[in-house]
PDB file of C-alpha atoms in Angstrom:
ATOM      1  CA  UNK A   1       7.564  -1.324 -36.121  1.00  0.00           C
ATOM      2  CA  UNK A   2       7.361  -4.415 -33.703  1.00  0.00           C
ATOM      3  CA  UNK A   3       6.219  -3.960 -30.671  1.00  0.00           C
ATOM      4  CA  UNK A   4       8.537  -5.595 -27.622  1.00  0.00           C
ATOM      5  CA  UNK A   5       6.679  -6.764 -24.381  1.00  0.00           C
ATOM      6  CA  UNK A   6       7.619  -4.194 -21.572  1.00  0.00           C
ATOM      7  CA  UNK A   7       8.549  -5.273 -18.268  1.00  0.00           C
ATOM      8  CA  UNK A   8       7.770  -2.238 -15.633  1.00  0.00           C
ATOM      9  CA  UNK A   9       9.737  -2.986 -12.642  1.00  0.00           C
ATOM     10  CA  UNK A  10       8.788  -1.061  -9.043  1.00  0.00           C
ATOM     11  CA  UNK A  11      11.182  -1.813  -6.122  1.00  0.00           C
ATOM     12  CA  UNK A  12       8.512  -0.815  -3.317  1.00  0.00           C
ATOM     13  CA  UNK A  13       8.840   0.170   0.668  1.00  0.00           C
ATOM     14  CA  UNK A  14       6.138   0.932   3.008  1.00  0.00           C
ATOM     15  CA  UNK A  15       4.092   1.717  -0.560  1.00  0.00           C
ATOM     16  CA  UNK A  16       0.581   1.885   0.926  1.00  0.00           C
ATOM     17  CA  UNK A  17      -0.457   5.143   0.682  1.00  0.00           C
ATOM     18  CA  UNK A  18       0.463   5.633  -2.783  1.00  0.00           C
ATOM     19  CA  UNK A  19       0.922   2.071  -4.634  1.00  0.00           C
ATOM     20  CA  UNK A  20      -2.355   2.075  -5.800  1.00  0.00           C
ATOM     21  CA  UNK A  21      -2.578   5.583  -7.596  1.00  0.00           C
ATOM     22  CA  UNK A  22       0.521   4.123  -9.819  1.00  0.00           C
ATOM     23  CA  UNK A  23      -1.060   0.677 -10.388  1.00  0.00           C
ATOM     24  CA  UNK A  24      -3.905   2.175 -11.550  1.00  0.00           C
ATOM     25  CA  UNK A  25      -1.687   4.810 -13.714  1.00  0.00           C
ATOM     26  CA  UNK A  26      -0.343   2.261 -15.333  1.00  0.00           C
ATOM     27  CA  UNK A  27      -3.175   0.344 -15.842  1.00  0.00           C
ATOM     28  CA  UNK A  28      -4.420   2.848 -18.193  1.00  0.00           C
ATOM     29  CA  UNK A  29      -1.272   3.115 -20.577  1.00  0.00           C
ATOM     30  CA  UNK A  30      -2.239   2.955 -24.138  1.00  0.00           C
ATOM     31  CA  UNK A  31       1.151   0.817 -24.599  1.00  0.00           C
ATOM     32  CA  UNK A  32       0.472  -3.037 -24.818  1.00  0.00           C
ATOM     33  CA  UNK A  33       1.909  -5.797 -24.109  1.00  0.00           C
ATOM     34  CA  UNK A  34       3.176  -5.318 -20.668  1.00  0.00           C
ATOM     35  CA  UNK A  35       3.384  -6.726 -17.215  1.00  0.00           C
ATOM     36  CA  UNK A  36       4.496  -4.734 -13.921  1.00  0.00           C
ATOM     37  CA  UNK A  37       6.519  -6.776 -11.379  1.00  0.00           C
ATOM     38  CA  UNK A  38       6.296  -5.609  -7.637  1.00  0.00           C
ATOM     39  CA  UNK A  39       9.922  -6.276  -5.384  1.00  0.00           C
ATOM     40  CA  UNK A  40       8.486  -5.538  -1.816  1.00  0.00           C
ATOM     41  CA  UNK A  41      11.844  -4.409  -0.535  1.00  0.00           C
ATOM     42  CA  UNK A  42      10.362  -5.929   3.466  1.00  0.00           C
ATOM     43  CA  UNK A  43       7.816  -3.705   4.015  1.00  0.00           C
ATOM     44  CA  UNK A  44       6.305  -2.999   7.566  1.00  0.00           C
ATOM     45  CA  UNK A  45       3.287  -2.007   6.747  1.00  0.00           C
ATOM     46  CA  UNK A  46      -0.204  -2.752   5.080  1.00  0.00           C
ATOM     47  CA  UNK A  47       1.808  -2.244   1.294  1.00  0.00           C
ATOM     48  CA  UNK A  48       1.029  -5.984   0.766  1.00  0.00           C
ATOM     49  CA  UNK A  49      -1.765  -6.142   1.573  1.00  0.00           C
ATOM     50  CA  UNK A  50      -3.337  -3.438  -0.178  1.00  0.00           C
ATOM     51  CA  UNK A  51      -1.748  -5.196  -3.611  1.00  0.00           C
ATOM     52  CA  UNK A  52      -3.049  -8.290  -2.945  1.00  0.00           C
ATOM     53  CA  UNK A  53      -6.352  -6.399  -3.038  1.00  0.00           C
ATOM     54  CA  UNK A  54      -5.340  -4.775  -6.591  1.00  0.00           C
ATOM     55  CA  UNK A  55      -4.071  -7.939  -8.075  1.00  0.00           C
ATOM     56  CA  UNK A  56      -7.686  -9.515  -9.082  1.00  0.00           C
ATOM     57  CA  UNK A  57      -7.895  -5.649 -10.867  1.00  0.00           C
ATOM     58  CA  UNK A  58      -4.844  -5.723 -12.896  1.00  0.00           C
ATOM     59  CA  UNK A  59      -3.750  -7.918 -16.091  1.00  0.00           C
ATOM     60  CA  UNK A  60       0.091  -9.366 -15.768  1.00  0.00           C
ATOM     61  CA  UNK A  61       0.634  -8.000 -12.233  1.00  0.00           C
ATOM     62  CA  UNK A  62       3.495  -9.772 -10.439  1.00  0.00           C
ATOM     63  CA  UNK A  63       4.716  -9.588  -6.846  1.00  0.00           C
ATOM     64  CA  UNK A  64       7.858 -10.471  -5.623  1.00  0.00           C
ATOM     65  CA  UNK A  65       9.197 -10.452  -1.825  1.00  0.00           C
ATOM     66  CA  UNK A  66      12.960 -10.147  -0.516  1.00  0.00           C
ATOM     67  CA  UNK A  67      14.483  -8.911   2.804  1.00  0.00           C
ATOM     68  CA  UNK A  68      15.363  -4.870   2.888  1.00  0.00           C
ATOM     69  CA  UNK A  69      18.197  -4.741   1.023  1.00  0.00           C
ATOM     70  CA  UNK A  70      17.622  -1.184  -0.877  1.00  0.00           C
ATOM     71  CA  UNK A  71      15.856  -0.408  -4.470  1.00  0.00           C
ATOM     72  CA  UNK A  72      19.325  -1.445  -6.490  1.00  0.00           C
ATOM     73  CA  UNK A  73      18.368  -5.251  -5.417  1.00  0.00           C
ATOM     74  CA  UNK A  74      15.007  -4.968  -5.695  1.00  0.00           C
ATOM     75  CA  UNK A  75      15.353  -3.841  -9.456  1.00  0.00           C
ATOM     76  CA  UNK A  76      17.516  -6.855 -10.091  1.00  0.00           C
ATOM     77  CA  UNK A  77      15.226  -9.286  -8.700  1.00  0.00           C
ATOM     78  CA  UNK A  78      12.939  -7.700 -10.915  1.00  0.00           C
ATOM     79  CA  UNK A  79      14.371  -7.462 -13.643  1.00  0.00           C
ATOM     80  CA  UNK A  80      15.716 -11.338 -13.530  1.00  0.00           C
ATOM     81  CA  UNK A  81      11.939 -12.276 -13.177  1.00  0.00           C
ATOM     82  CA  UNK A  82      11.311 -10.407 -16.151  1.00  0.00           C
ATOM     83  CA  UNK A  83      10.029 -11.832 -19.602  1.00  0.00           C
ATOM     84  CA  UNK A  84       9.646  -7.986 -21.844  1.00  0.00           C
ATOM     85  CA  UNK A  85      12.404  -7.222 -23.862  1.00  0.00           C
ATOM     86  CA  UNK A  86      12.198  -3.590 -22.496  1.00  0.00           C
ATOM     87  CA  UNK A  87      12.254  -2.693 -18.825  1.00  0.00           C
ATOM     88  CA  UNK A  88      10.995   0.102 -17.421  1.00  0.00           C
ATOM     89  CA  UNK A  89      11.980   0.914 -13.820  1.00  0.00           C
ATOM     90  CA  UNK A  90       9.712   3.627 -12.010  1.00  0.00           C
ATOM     91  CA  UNK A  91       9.517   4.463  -8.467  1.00  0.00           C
ATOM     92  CA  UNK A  92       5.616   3.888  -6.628  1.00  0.00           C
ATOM     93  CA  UNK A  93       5.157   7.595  -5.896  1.00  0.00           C
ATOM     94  CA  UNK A  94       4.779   7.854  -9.596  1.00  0.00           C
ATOM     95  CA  UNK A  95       1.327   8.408 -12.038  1.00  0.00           C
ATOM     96  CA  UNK A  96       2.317   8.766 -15.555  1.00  0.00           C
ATOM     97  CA  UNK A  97       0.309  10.330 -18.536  1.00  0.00           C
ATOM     98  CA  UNK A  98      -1.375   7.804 -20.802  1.00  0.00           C
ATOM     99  CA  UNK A  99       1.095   7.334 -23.326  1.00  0.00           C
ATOM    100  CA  UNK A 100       3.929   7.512 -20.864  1.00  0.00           C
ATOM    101  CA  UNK A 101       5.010   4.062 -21.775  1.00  0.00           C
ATOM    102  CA  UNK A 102       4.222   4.267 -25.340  1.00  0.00           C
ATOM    103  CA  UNK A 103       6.660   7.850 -25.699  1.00  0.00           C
ATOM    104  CA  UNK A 104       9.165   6.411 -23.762  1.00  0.00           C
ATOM    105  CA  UNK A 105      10.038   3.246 -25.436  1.00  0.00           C
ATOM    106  CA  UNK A 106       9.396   4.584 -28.902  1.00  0.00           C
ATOM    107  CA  UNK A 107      13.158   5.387 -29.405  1.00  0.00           C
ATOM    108  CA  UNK A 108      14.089   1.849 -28.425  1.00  0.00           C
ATOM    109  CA  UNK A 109      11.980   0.281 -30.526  1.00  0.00           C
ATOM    110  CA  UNK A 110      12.968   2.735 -33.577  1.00  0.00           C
ATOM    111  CA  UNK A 111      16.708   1.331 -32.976  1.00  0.00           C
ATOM    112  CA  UNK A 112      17.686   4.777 -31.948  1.00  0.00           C
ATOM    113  CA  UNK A 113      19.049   3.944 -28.857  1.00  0.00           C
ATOM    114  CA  UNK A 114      19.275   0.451 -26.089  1.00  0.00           C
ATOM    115  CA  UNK A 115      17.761   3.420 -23.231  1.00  0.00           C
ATOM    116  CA  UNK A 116      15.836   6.535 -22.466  1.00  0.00           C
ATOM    117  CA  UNK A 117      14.863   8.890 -19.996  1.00  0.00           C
ATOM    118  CA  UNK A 118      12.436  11.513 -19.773  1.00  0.00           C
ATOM    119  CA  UNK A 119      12.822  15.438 -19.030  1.00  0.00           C
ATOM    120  CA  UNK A 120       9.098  15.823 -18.775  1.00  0.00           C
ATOM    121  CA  UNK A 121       9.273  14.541 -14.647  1.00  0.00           C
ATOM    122  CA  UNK A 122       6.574  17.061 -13.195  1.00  0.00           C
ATOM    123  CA  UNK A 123       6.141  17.724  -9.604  1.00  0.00           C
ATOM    124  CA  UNK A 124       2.905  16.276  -8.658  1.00  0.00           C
ATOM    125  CA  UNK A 125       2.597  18.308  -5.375  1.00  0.00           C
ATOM    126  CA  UNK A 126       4.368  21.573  -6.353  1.00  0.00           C
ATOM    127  CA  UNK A 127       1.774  23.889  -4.100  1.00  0.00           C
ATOM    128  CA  UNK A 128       3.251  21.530  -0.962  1.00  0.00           C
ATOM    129  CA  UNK A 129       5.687  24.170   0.927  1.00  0.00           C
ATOM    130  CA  UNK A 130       7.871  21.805   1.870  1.00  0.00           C
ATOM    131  CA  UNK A 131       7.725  20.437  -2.032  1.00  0.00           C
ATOM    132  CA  UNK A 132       8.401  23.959  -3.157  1.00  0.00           C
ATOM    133  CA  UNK A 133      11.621  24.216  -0.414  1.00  0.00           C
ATOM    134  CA  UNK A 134      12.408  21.314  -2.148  1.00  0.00           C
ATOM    135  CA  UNK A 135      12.974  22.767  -5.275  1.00  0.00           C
ATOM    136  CA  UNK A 136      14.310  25.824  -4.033  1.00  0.00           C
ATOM    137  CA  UNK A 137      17.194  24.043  -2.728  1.00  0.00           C
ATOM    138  CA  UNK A 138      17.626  22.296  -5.925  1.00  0.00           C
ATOM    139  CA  UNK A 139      17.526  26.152  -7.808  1.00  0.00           C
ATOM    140  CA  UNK A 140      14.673  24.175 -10.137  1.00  0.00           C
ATOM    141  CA  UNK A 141      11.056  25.346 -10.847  1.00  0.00           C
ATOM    142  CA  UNK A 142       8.568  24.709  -8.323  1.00  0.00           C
ATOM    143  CA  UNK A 143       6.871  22.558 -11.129  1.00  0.00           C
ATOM    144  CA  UNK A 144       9.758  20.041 -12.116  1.00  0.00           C
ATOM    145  CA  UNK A 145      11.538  17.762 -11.722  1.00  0.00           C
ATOM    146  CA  UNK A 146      14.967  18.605 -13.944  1.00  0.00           C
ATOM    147  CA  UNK A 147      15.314  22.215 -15.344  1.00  0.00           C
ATOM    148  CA  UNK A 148      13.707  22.340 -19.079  1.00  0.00           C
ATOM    149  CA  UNK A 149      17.636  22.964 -20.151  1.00  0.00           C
ATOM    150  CA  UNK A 150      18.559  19.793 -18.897  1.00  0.00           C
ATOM    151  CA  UNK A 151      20.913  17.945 -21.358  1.00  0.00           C
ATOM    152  CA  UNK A 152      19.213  15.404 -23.729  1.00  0.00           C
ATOM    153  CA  UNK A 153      21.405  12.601 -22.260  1.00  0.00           C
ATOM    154  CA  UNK A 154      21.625  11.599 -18.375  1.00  0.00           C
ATOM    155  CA  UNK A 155      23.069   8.746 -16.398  1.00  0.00           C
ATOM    156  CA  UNK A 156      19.826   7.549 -15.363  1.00  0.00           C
ATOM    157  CA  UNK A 157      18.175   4.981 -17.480  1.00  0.00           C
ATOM    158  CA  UNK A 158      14.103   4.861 -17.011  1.00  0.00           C
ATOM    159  CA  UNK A 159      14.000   2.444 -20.417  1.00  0.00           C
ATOM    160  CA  UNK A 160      16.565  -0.102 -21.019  1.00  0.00           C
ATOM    161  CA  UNK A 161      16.603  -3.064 -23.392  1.00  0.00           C
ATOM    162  CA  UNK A 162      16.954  -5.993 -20.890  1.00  0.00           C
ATOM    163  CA  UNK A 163      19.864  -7.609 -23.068  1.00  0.00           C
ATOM    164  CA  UNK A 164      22.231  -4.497 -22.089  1.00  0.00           C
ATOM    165  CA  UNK A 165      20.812  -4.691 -18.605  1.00  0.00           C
ATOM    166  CA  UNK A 166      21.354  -8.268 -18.581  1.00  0.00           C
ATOM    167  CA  UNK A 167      24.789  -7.970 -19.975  1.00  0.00           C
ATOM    168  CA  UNK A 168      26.572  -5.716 -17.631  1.00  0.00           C
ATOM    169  CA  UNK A 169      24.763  -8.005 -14.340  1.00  0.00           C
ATOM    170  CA  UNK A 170      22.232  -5.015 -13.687  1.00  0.00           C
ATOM    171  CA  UNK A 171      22.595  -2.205 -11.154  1.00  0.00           C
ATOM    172  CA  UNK A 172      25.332  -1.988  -8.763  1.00  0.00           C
ATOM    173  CA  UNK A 173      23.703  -3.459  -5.067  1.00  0.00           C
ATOM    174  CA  UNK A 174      24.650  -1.557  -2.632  1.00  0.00           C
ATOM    175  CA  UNK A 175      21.668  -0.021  -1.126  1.00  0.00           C
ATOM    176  CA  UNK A 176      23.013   3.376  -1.831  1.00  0.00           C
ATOM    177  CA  UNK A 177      21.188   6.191  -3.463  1.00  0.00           C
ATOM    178  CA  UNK A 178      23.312   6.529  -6.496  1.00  0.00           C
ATOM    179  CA  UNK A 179      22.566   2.931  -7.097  1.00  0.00           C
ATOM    180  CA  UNK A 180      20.532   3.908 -10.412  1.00  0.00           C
ATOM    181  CA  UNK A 181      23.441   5.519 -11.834  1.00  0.00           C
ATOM    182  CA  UNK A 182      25.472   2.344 -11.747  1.00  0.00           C
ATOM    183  CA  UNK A 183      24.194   1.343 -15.662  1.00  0.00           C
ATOM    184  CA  UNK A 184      25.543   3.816 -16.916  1.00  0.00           C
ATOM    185  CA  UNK A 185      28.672   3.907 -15.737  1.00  0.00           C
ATOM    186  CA  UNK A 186      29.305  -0.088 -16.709  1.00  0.00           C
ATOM    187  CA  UNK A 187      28.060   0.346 -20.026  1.00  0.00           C
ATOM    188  CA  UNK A 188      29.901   3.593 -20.548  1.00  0.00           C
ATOM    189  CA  UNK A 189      27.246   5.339 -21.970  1.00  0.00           C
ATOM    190  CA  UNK A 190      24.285   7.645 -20.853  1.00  0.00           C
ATOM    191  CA  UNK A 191      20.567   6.843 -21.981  1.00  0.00           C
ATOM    192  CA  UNK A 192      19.086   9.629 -24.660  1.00  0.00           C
ATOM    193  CA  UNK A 193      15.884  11.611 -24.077  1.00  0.00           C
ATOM    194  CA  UNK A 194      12.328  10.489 -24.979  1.00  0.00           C
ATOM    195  CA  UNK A 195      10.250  13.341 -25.758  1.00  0.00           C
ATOM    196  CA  UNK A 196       6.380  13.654 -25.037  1.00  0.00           C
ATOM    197  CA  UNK A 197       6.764  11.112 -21.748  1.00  0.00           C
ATOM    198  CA  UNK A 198       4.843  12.905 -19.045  1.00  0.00           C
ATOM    199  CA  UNK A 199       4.764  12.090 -15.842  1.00  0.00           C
ATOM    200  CA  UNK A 200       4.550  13.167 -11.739  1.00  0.00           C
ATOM    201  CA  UNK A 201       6.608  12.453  -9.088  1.00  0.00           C
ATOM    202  CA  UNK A 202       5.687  13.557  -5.683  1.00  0.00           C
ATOM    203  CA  UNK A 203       8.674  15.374  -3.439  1.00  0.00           C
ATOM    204  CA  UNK A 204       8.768  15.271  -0.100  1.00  0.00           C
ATOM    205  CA  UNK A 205       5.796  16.471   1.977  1.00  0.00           C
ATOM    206  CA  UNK A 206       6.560  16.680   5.370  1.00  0.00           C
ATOM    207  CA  UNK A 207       9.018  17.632   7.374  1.00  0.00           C
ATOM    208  CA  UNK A 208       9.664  14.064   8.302  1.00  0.00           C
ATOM    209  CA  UNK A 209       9.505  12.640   4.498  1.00  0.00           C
ATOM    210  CA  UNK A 210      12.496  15.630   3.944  1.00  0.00           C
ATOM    211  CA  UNK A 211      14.730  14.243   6.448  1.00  0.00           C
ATOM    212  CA  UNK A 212      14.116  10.648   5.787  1.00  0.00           C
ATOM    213  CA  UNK A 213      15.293  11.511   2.163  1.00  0.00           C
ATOM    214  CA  UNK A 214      17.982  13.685   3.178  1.00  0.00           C
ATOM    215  CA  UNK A 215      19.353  10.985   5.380  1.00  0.00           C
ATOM    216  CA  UNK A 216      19.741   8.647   2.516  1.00  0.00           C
ATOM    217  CA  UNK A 217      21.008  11.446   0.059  1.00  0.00           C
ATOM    218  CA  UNK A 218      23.700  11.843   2.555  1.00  0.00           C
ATOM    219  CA  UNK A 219      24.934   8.552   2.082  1.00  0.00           C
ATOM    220  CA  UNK A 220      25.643   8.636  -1.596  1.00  0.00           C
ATOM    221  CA  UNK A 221      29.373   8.483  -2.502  1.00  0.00           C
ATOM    222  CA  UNK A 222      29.406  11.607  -3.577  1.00  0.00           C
ATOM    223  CA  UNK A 223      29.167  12.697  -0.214  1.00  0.00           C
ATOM    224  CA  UNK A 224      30.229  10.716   2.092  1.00  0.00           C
ATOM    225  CA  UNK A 225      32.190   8.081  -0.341  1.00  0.00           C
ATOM    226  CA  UNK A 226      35.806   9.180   0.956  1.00  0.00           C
ATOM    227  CA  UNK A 227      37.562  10.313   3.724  1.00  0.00           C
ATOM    228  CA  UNK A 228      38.143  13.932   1.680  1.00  0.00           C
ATOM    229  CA  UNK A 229      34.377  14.002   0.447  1.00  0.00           C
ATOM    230  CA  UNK A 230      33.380  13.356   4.027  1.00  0.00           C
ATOM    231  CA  UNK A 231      35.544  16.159   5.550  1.00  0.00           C
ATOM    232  CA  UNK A 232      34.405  18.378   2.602  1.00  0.00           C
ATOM    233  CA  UNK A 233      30.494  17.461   3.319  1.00  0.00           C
ATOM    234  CA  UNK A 234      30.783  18.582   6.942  1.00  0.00           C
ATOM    235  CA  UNK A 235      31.968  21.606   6.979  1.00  0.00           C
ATOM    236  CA  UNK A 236      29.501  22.555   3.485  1.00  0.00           C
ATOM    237  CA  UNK A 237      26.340  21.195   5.616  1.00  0.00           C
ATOM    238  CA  UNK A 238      27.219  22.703   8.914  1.00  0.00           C
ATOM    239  CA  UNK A 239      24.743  24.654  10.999  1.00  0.00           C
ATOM    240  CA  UNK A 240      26.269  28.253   9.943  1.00  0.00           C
ATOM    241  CA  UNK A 241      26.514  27.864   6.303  1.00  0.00           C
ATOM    242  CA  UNK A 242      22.861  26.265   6.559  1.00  0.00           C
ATOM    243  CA  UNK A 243      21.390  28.689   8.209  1.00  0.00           C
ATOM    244  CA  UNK A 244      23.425  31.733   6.097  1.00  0.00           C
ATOM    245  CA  UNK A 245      22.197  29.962   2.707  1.00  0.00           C
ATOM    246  CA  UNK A 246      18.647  29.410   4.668  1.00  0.00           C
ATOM    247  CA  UNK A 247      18.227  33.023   5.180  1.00  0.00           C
ATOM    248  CA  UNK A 248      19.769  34.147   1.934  1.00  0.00           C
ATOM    249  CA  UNK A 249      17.698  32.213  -0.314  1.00  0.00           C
ATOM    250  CA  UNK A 250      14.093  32.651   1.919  1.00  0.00           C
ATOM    251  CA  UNK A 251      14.407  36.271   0.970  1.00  0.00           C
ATOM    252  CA  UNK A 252      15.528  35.889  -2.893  1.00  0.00           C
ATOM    253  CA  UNK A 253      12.940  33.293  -3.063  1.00  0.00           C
ATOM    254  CA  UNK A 254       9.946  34.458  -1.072  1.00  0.00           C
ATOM    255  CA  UNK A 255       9.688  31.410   0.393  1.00  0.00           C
ATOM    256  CA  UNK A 256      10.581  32.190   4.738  1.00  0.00           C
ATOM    257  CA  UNK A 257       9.876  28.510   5.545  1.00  0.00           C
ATOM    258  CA  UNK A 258      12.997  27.713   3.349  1.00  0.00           C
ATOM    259  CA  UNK A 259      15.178  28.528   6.405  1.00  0.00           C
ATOM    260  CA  UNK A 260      13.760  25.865   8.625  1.00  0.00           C
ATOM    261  CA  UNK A 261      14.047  23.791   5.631  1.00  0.00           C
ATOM    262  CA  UNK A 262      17.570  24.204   4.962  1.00  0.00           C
ATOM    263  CA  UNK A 263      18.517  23.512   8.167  1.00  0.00           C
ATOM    264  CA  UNK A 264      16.996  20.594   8.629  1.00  0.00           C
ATOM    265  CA  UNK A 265      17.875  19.374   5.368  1.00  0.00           C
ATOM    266  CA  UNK A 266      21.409  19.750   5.833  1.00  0.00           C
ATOM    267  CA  UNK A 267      21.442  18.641   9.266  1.00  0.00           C
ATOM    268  CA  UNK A 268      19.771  15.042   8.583  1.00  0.00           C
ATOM    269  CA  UNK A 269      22.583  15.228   5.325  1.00  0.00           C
ATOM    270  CA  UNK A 270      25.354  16.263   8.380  1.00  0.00           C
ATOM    271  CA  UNK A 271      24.366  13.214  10.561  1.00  0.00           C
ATOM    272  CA  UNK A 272      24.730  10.484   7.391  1.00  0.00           C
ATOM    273  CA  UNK A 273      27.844  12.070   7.202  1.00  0.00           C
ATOM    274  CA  UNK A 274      29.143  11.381  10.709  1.00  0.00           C
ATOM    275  CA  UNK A 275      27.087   7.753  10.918  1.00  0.00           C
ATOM    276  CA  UNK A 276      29.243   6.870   7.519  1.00  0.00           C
ATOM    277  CA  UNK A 277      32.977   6.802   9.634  1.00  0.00           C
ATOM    278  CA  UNK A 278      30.208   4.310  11.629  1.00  0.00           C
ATOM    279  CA  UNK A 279      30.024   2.476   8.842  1.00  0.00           C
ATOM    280  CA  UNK A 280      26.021   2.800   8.960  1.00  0.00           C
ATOM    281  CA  UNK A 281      24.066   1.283   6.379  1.00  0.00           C
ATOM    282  CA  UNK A 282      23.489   2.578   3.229  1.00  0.00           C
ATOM    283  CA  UNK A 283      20.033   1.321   2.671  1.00  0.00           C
ATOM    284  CA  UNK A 284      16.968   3.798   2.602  1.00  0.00           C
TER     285      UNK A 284
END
């Protein structure tokens, strides 16, 4: 079986807390050849400079710089910059088991498929309480990412040959949080499941980290892409249904500081939805 350079792509934002626990992840993947390309997406703070520290430390690294435009335009720039005939796109508050890479790609390279994705997405802080709320909301184990029943195919490619990325112009760039879906939906077809790839991705922390994400969640099309979906998302994220599901599931769940949660999860979700007939931007 040939091995194909693979081009890891990371579209990064005010990275430098946790940049260099996935260089240094990836680093150690038993996969060669590879390179990893950096997008800085116009950070604000020290993410650039803490690579530039990191770059004398590891092989084929490759930064890249653009105004903030969102992670769909990052990718792109990445991915045009790329020489692999695989891409990987990962996020920076990733690590990733050693053969991560290697499990991942296998299928690809076995002519099995042109993309994968992984089920095995643990939560790397799953004793955080606001991590477990989280999850709670989401109905999945405090532990994972996706439920272990999750379907073997999904529209969210982490591995794609770069000839099928290439040939549909990429992901959509719009900013918006649904922006990794857009393969799928121009190639018409879902990426298949790569078994044995292990790795962590942290969820939100803080109370501040939750509504920073929420905000963005909120304005995905799903939510706030029509006038309908926006009427719809209003009155499903308003204060009383919040706090009614808030108290409901802090008592099935064990978990009292889900009610604060809730609420101010759907609440930052809420105020996306009113800032969209604003016309606010969809970027993170």
């Amino acid at each position: 079986m040939t091995k194909m350079l693979v081009s890891i792509v990371i579209a990064i934002y005010n990275e430098e807390e946790i940049i260099q626990n996935c260089l240094e992840s990836l680093k150690s993947q038993t996969y060669k050849p590879l390179e990893i390309i950096l997008v800085d997406d116009g950070s604000r703070d020290k993410t650039l400079e803490t690579i530039e520290n990191l770059k004398f430390k590891i092989e084929n690294l490759i930064l890249l710089k653009q105004n903030h435009l969102g992670p769909g335009p990052a990718r792109n720039l990445g991915a045009s910059r790329a020489k692999g005939e695989i891409l990987v796109f990962v996020d920076a508050d990733m690590t990733f088991d050693q053969d991560f890479i290697k499990d991942l790609v296998d299928p690809i390279l076995k002519g099995k498929t042109i993309g994968t994705f992984s089920k095995n997405e643990m939560v790397a802080n799953k004793n955080n309480p606001w991590s477990i709320c989280w999850n709670v909301n989401r109905n999945v184990p405090s532990s994972r990412m996706l439920p272990e029943n999750y379907p073997d195919r999904a529209p969210v490619f982490r591995a794609i040959l770069k000839s099928q990325f290439d040939k549909v112009g990429g992901f959509d760039a719009t900013g918006e949080y649904t922006d990794d879906w857009s393969l799928s939906r121009k190639l018409n077809i879902q990426s298949t499941v790569a078994k044995g790839a292990v790795y962590y991705h942290s969820n939100p922390s803080t109370l501040s980290e939750v509504w920073h994400q929420a905000r963005w969640i909120g304005k995905n099309e799903f939510i706030s892409g029509t006038f309908v979906r926006k009427i719809k998302s209003l009155i499903l994220y308003s204060f009383p249904l919040s706090l009614v599901i808030g108290v409901y599931k802090s008592i099935v769940k064990g978990q009292i500081s889900f009610i604060l949660f809730k609420i101010w999860y759907n609440l930052a979700i809420w105020i996306s939805v009113v800032k969209s007939f604003l016309r606010e931007s969809k970027t993170k």
